[in-house]
């Protein structure tokens, strides 16, 4: 069972020193992950506004690209009245986002509970466009991860690790490790069981590997489906997030090469709740338009429903809130 905290324990100075001096191999990464409590736990907080989900409800999935503007981002999707929001790339205690807990801030604005898990512990300030936004020359905490925001209480939550070997930590050529900017952690998912007026349901917020092949993402998604089956046997399941489909396949970034779609279909899932259209755009952190990709999806089992709108990530003044559009769907428990 995943342990939960009202505030995830920070990395201590001694732990940080150990990370910085550790060998850059998968064995060292696994030891570090096991010894740092926040890497196997969730932060659960906020206040839900309801007791149970309705027979039909709406869900938004959004990679918020660090979440530079938590309150504006929350207001942007509030107009669509989602009951559940599945978010990724959420900072907590990072200089580039004002050292804020961006998930807690969004949840407060939306009157929702939240469950937040760490994808990476980042030891540096980020790239040039991120450094330009830094309020300090240090990260107060250094968390970057995924979360579920919910209008109803969590009955059960879990963190699923999809990469334990340190794909972004290992610097021997076997992964994507950056020898100058080590990051502890890896791709992961946050899952929750929520009560509806019909029966419990499971929702999952995830983020698959960007700097990898379709075969690697297939393995990650298969692992995720296995863990969901164990966590929520027999329940309706909705998985949403940035699956990085077709990433690093220029020039057309063709998402159709991905084998994870058929993998999920073979296990009873449908992708039909995903809105049509490209889901990336220019942003303040990613200020170029050379990559037009469809990365963000819903996979559902045990639900009926329809795709909702593709929500452009521009605030009323035309300022981009993220390099991803938000995707939305409406669902109903099948057979009820």
Coordinates of C-alpha atoms in Angstrom, one line a residue:
X1 CA 0.0 0.0 0.0
X2 CA 1.3 3.5 -0.9
X3 CA 2.0 5.6 2.2
X4 CA 0.4 9.1 2.2
X5 CA 1.5 12.4 3.8
X6 CA -0.1 15.7 4.1
X7 CA 3.3 17.1 3.0
X8 CA 5.9 14.9 1.4
X9 CA 9.2 14.7 3.3
X10 CA 11.9 16.7 1.7
X11 CA 15.3 15.4 0.6
X12 CA 17.7 16.1 3.5
X13 CA 21.1 17.7 2.8
X14 CA 22.8 14.3 3.5
X15 CA 20.5 12.6 1.0
X16 CA 21.2 15.2 -1.6
X17 CA 24.9 14.9 -1.1
X18 CA 24.6 11.1 -1.5
X19 CA 22.6 11.6 -4.8
X20 CA 25.2 13.9 -6.2
X21 CA 28.1 11.6 -5.4
X22 CA 26.4 8.3 -6.3
X23 CA 27.5 6.2 -9.2
X24 CA 25.4 6.9 -12.2
X25 CA 24.1 3.3 -12.7
X26 CA 20.7 1.6 -12.2
X27 CA 21.8 -0.2 -9.0
X28 CA 22.7 3.0 -7.3
X29 CA 19.5 4.6 -8.5
X30 CA 17.4 1.8 -7.1
X31 CA 19.1 2.1 -3.7
X32 CA 18.5 5.9 -3.6
X33 CA 14.9 5.5 -4.6
X34 CA 14.3 3.0 -1.8
X35 CA 15.9 5.2 0.8
X36 CA 14.1 8.5 0.1
X37 CA 10.5 8.3 1.5
X38 CA 8.9 10.7 -1.0
X39 CA 9.8 8.6 -4.0
X40 CA 7.4 5.8 -2.9
X41 CA 4.6 8.0 -1.3
X42 CA 1.9 10.4 -2.2
X43 CA 0.9 13.8 -0.8
X44 CA -2.8 14.0 -0.2
X45 CA -4.5 17.2 0.6
X46 CA -7.1 19.8 -0.4
X47 CA -10.8 19.7 0.3
X48 CA -13.4 18.0 -2.0
X49 CA -16.7 19.7 -2.7
X50 CA -18.8 16.6 -3.0
X51 CA -19.3 13.1 -1.6
X52 CA -19.7 10.9 -4.7
X53 CA -19.4 11.3 -8.4
X54 CA -22.6 11.6 -10.4
X55 CA -23.8 9.0 -12.8
X56 CA -22.2 11.0 -15.6
X57 CA -19.1 13.2 -15.0
X58 CA -16.4 15.0 -17.0
X59 CA -12.7 14.5 -16.8
X60 CA -9.8 16.8 -18.0
X61 CA -6.3 15.5 -18.6
X62 CA -3.6 18.2 -18.9
X63 CA 0.2 18.3 -19.0
X64 CA 0.6 21.8 -17.5
X65 CA 4.3 22.1 -18.2
X66 CA 5.6 22.9 -14.7
X67 CA 2.4 24.9 -14.0
X68 CA 3.7 28.4 -14.2
X69 CA 0.3 29.9 -13.3
X70 CA -1.7 27.6 -11.0
X71 CA -4.6 29.9 -10.3
X72 CA -5.0 30.9 -14.0
X73 CA -4.7 27.3 -15.0
X74 CA -7.4 26.3 -12.6
X75 CA -9.7 29.1 -13.7
X76 CA -9.1 28.1 -17.3
X77 CA -10.5 24.6 -16.9
X78 CA -13.1 25.5 -14.2
X79 CA -15.4 26.8 -16.9
X80 CA -15.7 23.3 -18.2
X81 CA -16.8 22.0 -14.8
X82 CA -14.7 18.8 -14.6
X83 CA -15.2 16.4 -11.7
X84 CA -11.7 15.0 -12.1
X85 CA -8.5 16.6 -13.4
X86 CA -5.5 14.5 -14.3
X87 CA -2.4 16.6 -14.4
X88 CA 1.3 16.1 -15.1
X89 CA 4.5 18.1 -15.0
X90 CA 3.5 19.7 -11.7
X91 CA 6.2 21.5 -9.7
X92 CA 6.6 21.7 -6.0
X93 CA 9.3 23.8 -4.5
X94 CA 11.0 24.7 -7.8
X95 CA 12.6 28.1 -8.4
X96 CA 11.1 28.3 -11.9
X97 CA 7.6 28.3 -10.5
X98 CA 8.2 30.5 -7.5
X99 CA 8.9 27.6 -5.0
X100 CA 5.1 26.9 -4.9
X101 CA 3.2 23.7 -4.5
X102 CA 1.4 24.1 -7.8
X103 CA -0.9 21.1 -7.3
X104 CA -2.1 22.4 -4.0
X105 CA -2.7 25.8 -5.4
X106 CA -4.8 24.5 -8.4
X107 CA -6.8 22.2 -6.1
X108 CA -7.6 25.1 -3.7
X109 CA -8.8 27.2 -6.6
X110 CA -11.0 24.4 -7.9
X111 CA -12.3 23.3 -4.5
X112 CA -10.9 19.8 -5.0
X113 CA -8.8 17.2 -3.1
X114 CA -5.5 16.2 -4.6
X115 CA -3.1 13.2 -4.6
X116 CA 0.4 14.2 -5.8
X117 CA 3.4 11.9 -6.6
X118 CA 7.0 12.7 -7.5
X119 CA 8.2 11.8 -10.9
X120 CA 11.6 13.4 -10.5
X121 CA 13.7 15.0 -7.8
X122 CA 15.5 17.7 -9.8
X123 CA 18.9 18.9 -8.6
X124 CA 19.2 21.9 -11.0
X125 CA 17.1 24.8 -12.2
X126 CA 16.2 23.6 -15.7
X127 CA 16.9 24.9 -19.2
X128 CA 17.5 28.5 -20.3
X129 CA 13.8 29.5 -20.6
X130 CA 13.1 28.0 -17.2
X131 CA 16.1 29.7 -15.6
X132 CA 14.9 33.0 -16.9
X133 CA 11.8 32.5 -14.7
X134 CA 13.6 31.5 -11.5
X135 CA 12.9 33.6 -8.4
X136 CA 15.9 32.0 -6.6
X137 CA 19.2 30.3 -7.5
X138 CA 18.1 27.1 -5.7
X139 CA 15.1 24.8 -5.5
X140 CA 13.5 24.8 -2.0
X141 CA 12.2 21.2 -2.5
X142 CA 12.8 20.1 -6.1
X143 CA 9.8 17.9 -6.8
X144 CA 8.3 17.5 -10.3
X145 CA 5.4 15.0 -10.8
X146 CA 1.8 14.0 -11.6
X147 CA -1.4 14.3 -9.7
X148 CA -5.2 13.7 -9.5
X149 CA -7.5 16.5 -8.5
X150 CA -10.9 15.3 -7.4
X151 CA -14.2 16.9 -6.4
X152 CA -14.9 13.8 -4.2
X153 CA -12.8 12.1 -1.5
X154 CA -10.3 9.5 -2.3
X155 CA -11.1 6.0 -1.1
X156 CA -7.8 4.5 -2.0
X157 CA -4.7 5.9 -3.7
X158 CA -1.5 4.4 -5.2
X159 CA 1.8 5.5 -6.8
X160 CA 3.0 3.2 -9.7
X161 CA 6.6 3.4 -10.7
X162 CA 7.1 2.8 -14.4
X163 CA 10.8 3.2 -14.4
X164 CA 12.9 2.0 -11.5
X165 CA 16.2 1.7 -13.3
X166 CA 16.9 5.4 -13.6
X167 CA 16.4 6.2 -17.3
X168 CA 17.2 9.8 -16.7
X169 CA 19.9 9.1 -14.0
X170 CA 22.1 6.5 -15.7
X171 CA 24.9 8.1 -17.7
X172 CA 26.5 5.0 -19.3
X173 CA 24.6 5.3 -22.6
X174 CA 21.8 2.9 -21.7
X175 CA 19.4 5.6 -20.8
X176 CA 18.9 9.4 -21.2
X177 CA 21.0 10.4 -18.3
X178 CA 22.5 13.9 -18.3
X179 CA 25.8 13.7 -16.6
X180 CA 25.7 17.5 -15.8
X181 CA 22.1 17.5 -14.4
X182 CA 21.2 14.3 -12.6
X183 CA 17.5 13.8 -11.8
X184 CA 16.4 11.1 -9.5
X185 CA 13.3 9.2 -10.3
X186 CA 11.4 8.2 -13.5
X187 CA 8.1 8.1 -15.2
X188 CA 5.1 7.1 -13.0
X189 CA 1.4 7.2 -12.4
X190 CA -1.0 8.2 -9.7
X191 CA -4.1 6.1 -9.3
X192 CA -7.2 6.6 -7.1
X193 CA -10.4 4.8 -6.4
X194 CA -13.4 7.1 -6.0
X195 CA -17.0 6.5 -5.1
X196 CA -19.8 7.3 -7.6
X197 CA -23.5 7.0 -7.0
X198 CA -23.4 3.7 -8.9
X199 CA -20.1 2.0 -7.9
X200 CA -16.5 2.7 -7.2
X201 CA -14.4 3.8 -10.2
X202 CA -10.6 4.0 -10.8
X203 CA -8.9 7.0 -12.4
X204 CA -5.2 7.2 -13.3
X205 CA -2.9 10.2 -14.1
X206 CA 0.2 9.2 -16.0
X207 CA 3.1 10.4 -18.1
X208 CA 5.1 8.1 -20.3
X209 CA 8.7 8.5 -21.5
X210 CA 9.4 11.1 -24.1
X211 CA 13.0 10.3 -25.0
X212 CA 12.5 6.7 -26.0
X213 CA 11.1 4.3 -28.6
X214 CA 7.5 3.1 -29.1
X215 CA 8.7 -0.3 -27.8
X216 CA 9.8 1.3 -24.5
X217 CA 6.5 3.1 -24.0
X218 CA 4.7 -0.1 -24.8
X219 CA 6.6 -1.8 -21.9
X220 CA 5.7 1.1 -19.6
X221 CA 2.0 1.0 -20.5
X222 CA 1.8 -2.7 -20.1
X223 CA 3.3 -2.4 -16.7
X224 CA 0.8 0.3 -15.8
X225 CA -2.1 -1.9 -17.0
X226 CA -0.9 -4.8 -14.9
X227 CA -0.7 -2.6 -11.8
X228 CA -4.1 -1.1 -12.4
X229 CA -5.6 -4.6 -12.6
X230 CA -4.1 -5.5 -9.3
X231 CA -5.1 -2.1 -7.7
X232 CA -8.7 -2.0 -8.9
X233 CA -9.8 -5.4 -10.1
X234 CA -13.2 -5.4 -11.9
X235 CA -13.7 -1.6 -11.6
X236 CA -14.3 0.8 -14.4
X237 CA -10.9 2.5 -15.2
X238 CA -10.1 5.8 -16.9
X239 CA -6.4 6.5 -17.7
X240 CA -5.5 10.0 -18.9
X241 CA -2.3 11.8 -19.6
X242 CA 0.7 12.6 -21.8
X243 CA 1.7 9.3 -23.4
X244 CA 4.4 11.0 -25.6
X245 CA 3.1 9.1 -28.6
X246 CA 5.2 9.6 -31.7
X247 CA 7.7 11.8 -29.8
X248 CA 11.2 11.7 -31.2
X249 CA 10.0 10.4 -34.6
X250 CA 10.5 13.5 -36.8
X251 CA 9.5 15.0 -39.1
X252 CA 5.9 14.0 -38.8
X253 CA 5.9 12.7 -35.2
X254 CA 3.5 10.0 -36.2
X255 CA 1.6 8.7 -33.2
X256 CA 0.2 5.8 -35.2
X257 CA 3.5 3.9 -34.9
X258 CA 2.8 3.3 -31.2
X259 CA 1.9 -0.3 -30.3
X260 CA 0.5 0.6 -26.9
X261 CA -2.9 1.4 -28.6
X262 CA -3.5 -2.2 -29.7
X263 CA -2.0 -3.5 -26.4
X264 CA -4.8 -1.6 -24.5
X265 CA -7.5 -2.6 -26.9
X266 CA -6.6 -6.3 -26.5
X267 CA -7.1 -5.8 -22.7
X268 CA -10.6 -4.3 -23.1
X269 CA -9.8 -0.5 -23.3
X270 CA -11.0 2.0 -25.8
X271 CA -9.3 5.2 -26.9
X272 CA -12.6 6.7 -28.3
X273 CA -12.9 9.3 -25.5
X274 CA -9.9 11.2 -26.8
X275 CA -10.7 14.4 -28.7
X276 CA -9.4 14.8 -32.2
X277 CA -6.5 17.1 -33.0
X278 CA -2.9 18.0 -32.2
X279 CA -2.2 18.6 -28.5
X280 CA 1.0 20.6 -28.5
X281 CA 1.6 24.3 -29.0
X282 CA 4.2 27.1 -28.5
X283 CA 4.6 28.1 -24.8
X284 CA 6.7 30.4 -22.6
X285 CA 9.0 27.5 -21.8
X286 CA 8.9 25.9 -25.2
X287 CA 8.8 28.9 -27.6
X288 CA 8.9 27.1 -30.9
X289 CA 6.5 25.6 -33.3
X290 CA 8.5 22.9 -35.1
X291 CA 6.9 20.0 -33.3
X292 CA 3.1 19.4 -33.8
X293 CA 2.3 16.3 -31.9
X294 CA -0.7 14.3 -30.6
X295 CA 0.6 13.2 -27.2
X296 CA -2.4 13.3 -24.8
X297 CA -5.0 10.6 -24.5
X298 CA -7.7 8.8 -22.6
X299 CA -7.9 5.0 -22.3
X300 CA -11.1 3.7 -20.7
X301 CA -12.5 0.4 -19.7
X302 CA -16.0 -0.2 -18.2
X303 CA -17.2 3.3 -19.2
X304 CA -19.5 4.6 -21.9
X305 CA -18.9 8.2 -23.0
X306 CA -17.8 10.7 -25.5
X307 CA -14.8 12.9 -26.2
X308 CA -15.1 16.4 -25.0
X309 CA -13.5 19.5 -26.5
X310 CA -9.8 20.0 -27.0
X311 CA -9.2 23.0 -24.7
X312 CA -6.6 25.4 -26.0
X313 CA -4.1 26.4 -23.4
X314 CA -4.3 30.1 -23.8
X315 CA -5.6 32.4 -21.1
X316 CA -8.0 35.3 -21.9
X317 CA -5.0 37.5 -22.7
X318 CA -3.6 35.0 -25.2
X319 CA -0.8 33.9 -22.9
X320 CA 0.1 30.2 -23.2
X321 CA -0.4 28.3 -19.9
X322 CA 1.4 25.2 -21.2
X323 CA 2.9 23.6 -24.3
X324 CA 0.0 21.1 -24.2
X325 CA -3.7 21.6 -24.8
X326 CA -6.0 20.0 -22.3
X327 CA -8.1 17.1 -23.4
X328 CA -11.6 16.4 -22.0
X329 CA -14.1 13.6 -22.0
X330 CA -17.5 12.8 -20.5
X331 CA -18.1 9.4 -19.1
X332 CA -20.8 7.2 -17.7
X333 CA -20.4 3.8 -16.1
X334 CA -21.3 1.2 -18.8
X335 CA -24.5 -0.8 -18.2
X336 CA -25.9 1.6 -15.6

